[in-house]
Amino acid sequence: MNSRVIFAAAHVVADPDDNTTVDWDATMAFRRHLWRLGLGVAEAMDTAQRGMGLNWATAAELIRRSAADAAAGGGLIACGAGTDQLTEPPSTLDEVIAAYTEQLSVVEAAGAQPILMASRQLAALARDADDYHEVYGWLLGQLSDKAILHWLGPMFDPALAGYWGSEDLDKATETFLSVIEANAERIDGVKISLLDAEREIQLRRRLPQGVRCYTGDDFNYPRLITGDEHGHSDALLGVFDPLAVVAEQAMGRLDDGDTEGFLARLEPTVALARHVFETPTRFYKTGVVFLAWLGGHQDHFSMIGGLETARSREHLVRCYELAAELDLFADPELAASRVASL
């Protein structure tokens, strides 16, 4: 996949006997599946239940293990660093910076590219745009590798409302762009997860030269990856966890210059994506893990903290139906038997 940089944000497999812990063998096997298909792995992100069951200690172990496997096999990896180890609300920006720094040191020591995740603690503490400039400017100045900045919208995490200093998205966008412009030489790209294609396109056109736009729009990804005469988005998508095989096939066509073939393969997946990510969007992880179970990537349908109960049986059955229409399952009989057992 040379025409675009493509990351799949990967889920974690819970231990079926203790849903507070991770089944490491199954979790790492799924990452090797993504690498074999030629996708990069975005590790310890929202899809891996950061802030919804996966604590920092386990996330740090996940980063170390995945980065070691990536290095051994030549896989592309980037890992999320945030501030979710803070158990009490911070009172100063220095506390937020210290928490970020701790996590970034783990990512860099593992040899992975850092992703600066949006911070609930910073969202609650920051007073204005200057506070975001202070935090991100300091952090980016300490890194040895270029980072990816992540703007995760409140549909994915309500605690991130008002990120970049305003709930007015136009004002927030201006602050976001000013942070990027001030630190462009230390930024590989930005991941935009706002489910707003037009905003992403307009923002993408204003990025400094050399700064990538990684779409995180699980509703409009075919169009955004295809791009236009002004440029395109690369991708860092949770939906490419269940759609990895289709993504690999579609990207192969795009690499060959077959834009129509790319769209013909990927656009039919949007109905499934929009269903998996329907409101409340933050529970999309349930559908992702459900599809991994139906696809034979794990032996059970349980999640960290019991999040498998976050979606209704009707929602999950519809996930199966839409996936089956796409011929998504290598073993359709196994998928059918598993969905019948719900």
Tab-separated table of C-alpha atoms in Angstrom:
chain	number	residue	atom	x	y	z
A	1	MET	CA	0.000	0.000	0.000
A	2	ASN	CA	2.089	2.853	-1.290
A	3	SER	CA	-0.401	5.445	-2.483
A	4	ARG	CA	-1.796	6.002	1.031
A	5	VAL	CA	-0.655	5.368	4.592
A	6	ILE	CA	-3.303	3.155	6.178
A	7	PHE	CA	-3.635	2.319	9.872
A	8	ALA	CA	-6.316	0.130	11.410
A	9	ALA	CA	-7.049	0.996	15.028
A	10	ALA	CA	-7.118	-2.480	16.583
A	11	HIS	CA	-9.371	-3.903	19.300
A	12	VAL	CA	-8.237	-5.987	22.259
A	13	VAL	CA	-9.460	-9.483	23.083
A	14	ALA	CA	-10.583	-9.927	26.685
A	15	ASP	CA	-9.677	-12.977	28.731
A	16	PRO	CA	-12.908	-15.022	28.665
A	17	ASP	CA	-12.346	-16.107	32.264
A	18	ASP	CA	-11.604	-12.620	33.577
A	19	ASN	CA	-12.895	-9.664	31.590
A	20	THR	CA	-10.679	-7.253	33.505
A	21	THR	CA	-7.623	-8.622	31.699
A	22	VAL	CA	-6.416	-9.201	28.135
A	23	ASP	CA	-6.032	-12.465	26.252
A	24	TRP	CA	-2.568	-11.650	24.992
A	25	ASP	CA	-2.241	-14.531	22.526
A	26	ALA	CA	-5.489	-13.701	20.704
A	27	THR	CA	-4.842	-9.955	20.864
A	28	MET	CA	-1.399	-10.236	19.321
A	29	ALA	CA	-2.584	-12.757	16.723
A	30	PHE	CA	-5.093	-10.205	15.459
A	31	ARG	CA	-2.379	-7.582	15.048
A	32	ARG	CA	-0.294	-10.015	13.028
A	33	HIS	CA	-3.376	-10.567	10.854
A	34	LEU	CA	-3.506	-6.817	10.133
A	35	TRP	CA	0.195	-6.649	9.332
A	36	ARG	CA	-0.022	-9.637	6.980
A	37	LEU	CA	-2.626	-7.696	5.009
A	38	GLY	CA	-0.258	-4.752	4.719
A	39	LEU	CA	-2.119	-2.436	7.107
A	40	GLY	CA	-0.431	-0.491	9.861
A	41	VAL	CA	-1.624	-0.940	13.444
A	42	ALA	CA	-2.745	2.040	15.512
A	43	GLU	CA	-2.282	0.649	18.992
A	44	ALA	CA	-3.847	1.458	22.360
A	45	MET	CA	-6.359	3.828	20.813
A	46	ASP	CA	-10.067	4.406	21.343
A	47	THR	CA	-10.864	1.134	19.539
A	48	ALA	CA	-8.817	-0.722	22.167
A	49	GLN	CA	-11.195	0.648	24.836
A	50	ARG	CA	-8.911	3.381	26.131
A	51	GLY	CA	-11.034	5.206	28.671
A	52	MET	CA	-13.703	2.492	28.451
A	53	GLY	CA	-12.153	-0.431	30.292
A	54	LEU	CA	-8.486	-0.568	29.295
A	55	ASN	CA	-6.353	1.059	31.998
A	56	TRP	CA	-2.962	2.665	31.442
A	57	ALA	CA	-0.925	-0.188	32.949
A	58	THR	CA	-2.465	-2.655	30.506
A	59	ALA	CA	-2.233	-0.197	27.630
A	60	ALA	CA	1.497	0.229	28.332
A	61	GLU	CA	1.994	-3.533	28.173
A	62	LEU	CA	-0.023	-3.642	24.958
A	63	ILE	CA	2.218	-0.976	23.438
A	64	ARG	CA	5.389	-2.827	24.404
A	65	ARG	CA	4.185	-6.157	23.049
A	66	SER	CA	2.801	-4.753	19.805
A	67	ALA	CA	5.847	-2.607	19.114
A	68	ALA	CA	8.129	-5.620	19.650
A	69	ASP	CA	6.054	-7.729	17.250
A	70	ALA	CA	6.023	-4.913	14.692
A	71	ALA	CA	9.790	-4.581	14.864
A	72	ALA	CA	10.265	-8.337	14.492
A	73	GLY	CA	7.985	-8.557	11.460
A	74	GLY	CA	8.518	-5.200	9.804
A	75	GLY	CA	5.008	-3.946	10.540
A	76	LEU	CA	3.971	-0.312	10.677
A	77	ILE	CA	2.858	0.805	14.135
A	78	ALA	CA	1.848	3.990	15.921
A	79	CYS	CA	0.703	4.072	19.543
A	80	GLY	CA	-1.589	6.301	21.545
A	81	ALA	CA	-0.325	8.390	24.449
A	82	GLY	CA	-2.707	10.302	26.674
A	83	THR	CA	-3.297	11.181	30.302
A	84	ASP	CA	-5.695	8.437	31.410
A	85	GLN	CA	-3.455	7.295	34.278
A	86	LEU	CA	-4.575	10.369	36.228
A	87	THR	CA	-7.046	9.119	38.816
A	88	GLU	CA	-7.771	12.574	40.241
A	89	PRO	CA	-8.593	15.710	38.241
A	90	PRO	CA	-5.381	17.703	37.718
A	91	SER	CA	-5.188	21.245	38.993
A	92	THR	CA	-2.373	22.469	36.734
A	93	LEU	CA	-1.268	22.089	33.144
A	94	ASP	CA	2.063	20.789	34.435
A	95	GLU	CA	0.282	17.716	35.794
A	96	VAL	CA	-1.269	17.106	32.382
A	97	ILE	CA	2.110	17.527	30.696
A	98	ALA	CA	3.725	15.127	33.170
A	99	ALA	CA	1.071	12.480	32.494
A	100	TYR	CA	1.483	12.825	28.730
A	101	THR	CA	5.265	12.687	29.130
A	102	GLU	CA	5.096	9.438	31.087
A	103	GLN	CA	3.056	7.771	28.379
A	104	LEU	CA	5.096	9.205	25.517
A	105	SER	CA	8.264	7.833	27.104
A	106	VAL	CA	6.744	4.330	26.986
A	107	VAL	CA	5.806	4.731	23.323
A	108	GLU	CA	9.212	6.067	22.331
A	109	ALA	CA	11.113	3.481	24.378
A	110	ALA	CA	9.130	0.785	22.536
A	111	GLY	CA	10.256	2.230	19.199
A	112	ALA	CA	6.771	3.181	17.997
A	113	GLN	CA	5.513	6.388	16.446
A	114	PRO	CA	3.576	8.444	19.014
A	115	ILE	CA	-0.033	9.509	18.623
A	116	LEU	CA	-0.969	12.387	20.925
A	117	MET	CA	-4.493	11.421	21.936
A	118	ALA	CA	-7.022	13.986	23.063
A	119	SER	CA	-7.048	14.280	26.859
A	120	ARG	CA	-10.204	14.363	28.957
A	121	GLN	CA	-8.193	15.961	31.738
A	122	LEU	CA	-6.906	18.728	29.480
A	123	ALA	CA	-10.403	19.333	28.108
A	124	ALA	CA	-11.700	19.848	31.652
A	125	LEU	CA	-8.798	22.041	32.783
A	126	ALA	CA	-7.884	24.215	29.797
A	127	ARG	CA	-9.200	27.751	29.933
A	128	ASP	CA	-8.505	28.870	26.370
A	129	ALA	CA	-6.506	28.279	23.200
A	130	ASP	CA	-3.282	29.395	24.877
A	131	ASP	CA	-3.427	26.411	27.223
A	132	TYR	CA	-3.547	24.012	24.264
A	133	HIS	CA	-0.613	25.815	22.662
A	134	GLU	CA	1.368	25.504	25.881
A	135	VAL	CA	0.715	21.787	26.380
A	136	TYR	CA	1.120	20.623	22.787
A	137	GLY	CA	4.054	22.912	22.068
A	138	TRP	CA	5.971	21.605	25.061
A	139	LEU	CA	5.208	17.956	24.344
A	140	LEU	CA	6.056	18.098	20.646
A	141	GLY	CA	9.304	19.877	21.434
A	142	GLN	CA	10.492	16.932	23.542
A	143	LEU	CA	9.813	14.147	21.035
A	144	SER	CA	12.504	12.434	18.998
A	145	ASP	CA	10.028	11.298	16.312
A	146	LYS	CA	7.280	13.141	14.497
A	147	ALA	CA	3.900	12.628	16.132
A	148	ILE	CA	0.329	12.270	14.957
A	149	LEU	CA	-2.163	14.621	16.631
A	150	HIS	CA	-5.640	13.245	17.260
A	151	TRP	CA	-8.817	15.307	17.371
A	152	LEU	CA	-11.491	12.964	18.691
A	153	GLY	CA	-14.969	14.453	18.584
A	154	PRO	CA	-17.503	14.302	21.429
A	155	MET	CA	-19.603	11.732	19.540
A	156	PHE	CA	-16.773	9.301	20.343
A	157	ASP	CA	-16.190	10.658	23.860
A	158	PRO	CA	-18.577	13.215	25.393
A	159	ALA	CA	-15.857	14.288	27.853
A	160	LEU	CA	-13.958	15.830	24.929
A	161	ALA	CA	-16.603	18.445	24.125
A	162	GLY	CA	-14.977	21.852	23.690
A	163	TYR	CA	-11.559	20.478	22.799
A	164	TRP	CA	-9.111	23.067	21.440
A	165	GLY	CA	-10.784	25.657	23.628
A	166	SER	CA	-14.275	26.021	22.190
A	167	GLU	CA	-17.459	24.098	21.452
A	168	ASP	CA	-17.753	26.255	18.348
A	169	LEU	CA	-16.086	23.967	15.795
A	170	ASP	CA	-14.992	26.867	13.602
A	171	LYS	CA	-13.118	28.454	16.508
A	172	ALA	CA	-11.738	25.091	17.622
A	173	THR	CA	-10.513	24.424	14.080
A	174	GLU	CA	-8.608	27.706	14.019
A	175	THR	CA	-6.870	26.842	17.278
A	176	PHE	CA	-6.070	23.342	16.057
A	177	LEU	CA	-4.552	24.709	12.857
A	178	SER	CA	-2.536	27.313	14.731
A	179	VAL	CA	-1.051	24.607	16.982
A	180	ILE	CA	-0.136	22.589	13.876
A	181	GLU	CA	1.400	25.577	12.104
A	182	ALA	CA	3.491	26.456	15.153
A	183	ASN	CA	4.864	22.909	15.388
A	184	ALA	CA	4.658	21.631	11.810
A	185	GLU	CA	8.208	20.309	11.650
A	186	ARG	CA	7.450	17.951	14.553
A	187	ILE	CA	4.104	16.660	13.245
A	188	ASP	CA	3.735	13.747	10.813
A	189	GLY	CA	-0.001	14.200	10.508
A	190	VAL	CA	-3.332	14.802	12.163
A	191	LYS	CA	-6.155	12.328	12.666
A	192	ILE	CA	-9.580	13.911	12.308
A	193	SER	CA	-12.462	12.019	13.957
A	194	LEU	CA	-15.396	14.423	13.675
A	195	LEU	CA	-17.649	12.513	11.218
A	196	ASP	CA	-17.832	15.688	9.140
A	197	ALA	CA	-16.391	15.145	5.671
A	198	GLU	CA	-16.631	18.748	4.518
A	199	ARG	CA	-14.867	20.067	7.615
A	200	GLU	CA	-12.094	17.502	7.153
A	201	ILE	CA	-11.640	18.456	3.493
A	202	GLN	CA	-11.433	22.164	4.282
A	203	LEU	CA	-9.042	21.537	7.165
A	204	ARG	CA	-6.938	19.196	5.014
A	205	ARG	CA	-6.455	21.889	2.392
A	206	ARG	CA	-5.070	24.262	5.019
A	207	LEU	CA	-2.473	21.936	6.518
A	208	PRO	CA	1.170	22.968	6.187
A	209	GLN	CA	3.088	21.174	3.455
A	210	GLY	CA	4.321	17.782	4.648
A	211	VAL	CA	1.647	17.320	7.329
A	212	ARG	CA	-0.659	14.431	6.497
A	213	CYS	CA	-4.376	14.250	7.161
A	214	TYR	CA	-5.361	10.843	8.514
A	215	THR	CA	-9.089	10.434	8.223
A	216	GLY	CA	-10.817	9.038	11.274
A	217	ASP	CA	-14.233	9.486	9.640
A	218	ASP	CA	-15.872	6.063	9.797
A	219	PHE	CA	-18.858	7.380	7.795
A	220	ASN	CA	-17.163	8.947	4.764
A	221	TYR	CA	-13.794	7.222	4.385
A	222	PRO	CA	-14.006	6.100	0.701
A	223	ARG	CA	-14.487	9.639	-0.558
A	224	LEU	CA	-11.896	11.116	1.803
A	225	ILE	CA	-9.215	8.549	0.965
A	226	THR	CA	-9.882	8.951	-2.764
A	227	GLY	CA	-9.369	12.701	-2.457
A	228	ASP	CA	-9.687	15.412	-5.078
A	229	GLU	CA	-7.522	17.680	-7.164
A	230	HIS	CA	-6.293	19.394	-3.983
A	231	GLY	CA	-5.172	16.259	-2.136
A	232	HIS	CA	-6.356	13.226	-0.198
A	233	SER	CA	-6.591	11.811	3.293
A	234	ASP	CA	-4.567	8.883	4.513
A	235	ALA	CA	-6.408	6.749	7.066
A	236	LEU	CA	-6.387	5.780	10.717
A	237	LEU	CA	-9.717	4.053	11.169
A	238	GLY	CA	-11.403	1.834	13.718
A	239	VAL	CA	-13.685	0.487	11.001
A	240	PHE	CA	-10.663	-0.987	9.215
A	241	ASP	CA	-10.381	-3.471	12.096
A	242	PRO	CA	-13.390	-5.522	10.877
A	243	LEU	CA	-12.913	-4.395	7.255
A	244	ALA	CA	-9.202	-5.197	7.045
A	245	VAL	CA	-9.470	-7.698	4.199
A	246	VAL	CA	-11.686	-5.403	2.132
A	247	ALA	CA	-9.423	-2.437	2.870
A	248	GLU	CA	-6.420	-4.407	1.627
A	249	GLN	CA	-8.212	-5.356	-1.586
A	250	ALA	CA	-9.482	-1.827	-2.210
A	251	MET	CA	-6.123	-0.208	-1.524
A	252	GLY	CA	-4.473	-2.587	-3.956
A	253	ARG	CA	-6.732	-1.225	-6.675
A	254	LEU	CA	-6.015	2.366	-5.701
A	255	ASP	CA	-2.265	1.674	-5.730
A	256	ASP	CA	-2.714	0.427	-9.311
A	257	GLY	CA	-4.429	3.684	-10.239
A	258	ASP	CA	-7.887	2.106	-10.403
A	259	THR	CA	-9.942	4.686	-8.508
A	260	GLU	CA	-13.241	3.312	-9.770
A	261	GLY	CA	-12.285	-0.186	-8.642
A	262	PHE	CA	-11.254	1.167	-5.245
A	263	LEU	CA	-14.612	2.852	-4.751
A	264	ALA	CA	-16.526	-0.150	-6.089
A	265	ARG	CA	-14.891	-2.332	-3.429
A	266	LEU	CA	-15.018	0.086	-0.495
A	267	GLU	CA	-18.229	2.107	-0.897
A	268	PRO	CA	-20.531	-0.898	-0.265
A	269	THR	CA	-18.964	-1.210	3.211
A	270	VAL	CA	-20.258	2.188	4.326
A	271	ALA	CA	-23.700	0.858	5.308
A	272	LEU	CA	-22.066	-1.567	7.752
A	273	ALA	CA	-19.742	1.132	9.069
A	274	ARG	CA	-22.569	3.579	9.669
A	275	HIS	CA	-24.512	0.896	11.508
A	276	VAL	CA	-21.576	-0.133	13.715
A	277	PHE	CA	-20.881	3.516	14.548
A	278	GLU	CA	-24.480	4.660	14.993
A	279	THR	CA	-25.445	6.755	18.015
A	280	PRO	CA	-24.261	6.381	20.736
A	281	THR	CA	-21.106	6.192	18.639
A	282	ARG	CA	-18.735	5.446	21.524
A	283	PHE	CA	-20.176	1.921	21.736
A	284	TYR	CA	-18.949	1.027	18.249
A	285	LYS	CA	-16.275	-1.151	19.894
A	286	THR	CA	-18.979	-3.696	20.694
A	287	GLY	CA	-19.760	-4.188	17.012
A	288	VAL	CA	-16.065	-4.366	16.121
A	289	VAL	CA	-15.421	-7.173	18.623
A	290	PHE	CA	-18.641	-8.945	17.652
A	291	LEU	CA	-17.520	-9.050	14.017
A	292	ALA	CA	-14.082	-10.313	15.057
A	293	TRP	CA	-15.795	-13.168	16.916
A	294	LEU	CA	-18.036	-13.999	13.964
A	295	GLY	CA	-14.978	-13.880	11.710
A	296	GLY	CA	-13.133	-16.483	13.770
A	297	HIS	CA	-10.461	-14.142	15.132
A	298	GLN	CA	-11.399	-15.004	18.726
A	299	ASP	CA	-13.265	-17.800	20.460
A	300	HIS	CA	-15.757	-15.776	22.477
A	301	PHE	CA	-17.774	-12.577	22.510
A	302	SER	CA	-16.770	-10.896	25.734
A	303	MET	CA	-15.053	-7.552	26.248
A	304	ILE	CA	-13.046	-5.714	28.858
A	305	GLY	CA	-15.463	-4.530	31.527
A	306	GLY	CA	-18.428	-6.347	29.983
A	307	LEU	CA	-18.828	-3.837	27.142
A	308	GLU	CA	-20.358	-6.574	24.965
A	309	THR	CA	-23.699	-5.661	26.571
A	310	ALA	CA	-23.570	-2.071	25.262
A	311	ARG	CA	-25.481	-2.904	22.056
A	312	SER	CA	-28.789	-4.712	21.658
A	313	ARG	CA	-29.188	-8.146	20.132
A	314	GLU	CA	-31.081	-6.532	17.246
A	315	HIS	CA	-28.198	-4.162	16.561
A	316	LEU	CA	-25.707	-7.033	16.519
A	317	VAL	CA	-27.839	-9.232	14.269
A	318	ARG	CA	-28.026	-6.372	11.785
A	319	CYS	CA	-24.210	-6.092	11.951
A	320	TYR	CA	-24.056	-9.736	10.941
A	321	GLU	CA	-26.538	-9.302	8.102
A	322	LEU	CA	-24.689	-6.339	6.607
A	323	ALA	CA	-21.327	-8.081	6.954
A	324	ALA	CA	-22.681	-11.243	5.342
A	325	GLU	CA	-23.940	-9.209	2.374
A	326	LEU	CA	-20.343	-8.057	1.896
A	327	ASP	CA	-19.008	-11.651	2.028
A	328	LEU	CA	-16.897	-10.482	4.931
A	329	PHE	CA	-16.568	-13.873	6.627
A	330	ALA	CA	-13.979	-16.413	5.513
A	331	ASP	CA	-16.153	-19.110	7.130
A	332	PRO	CA	-19.812	-18.122	6.618
A	333	GLU	CA	-21.099	-21.237	8.390
A	334	LEU	CA	-19.112	-20.428	11.527
A	335	ALA	CA	-20.429	-16.848	11.504
A	336	ALA	CA	-24.014	-18.038	11.062
A	337	SER	CA	-23.753	-20.557	13.886
A	338	ARG	CA	-22.245	-17.994	16.232
A	339	VAL	CA	-24.863	-15.334	15.560
A	340	ALA	CA	-27.578	-17.968	16.081
A	341	SER	CA	-26.159	-18.629	19.543
A	342	LEU	CA	-26.823	-15.071	20.734
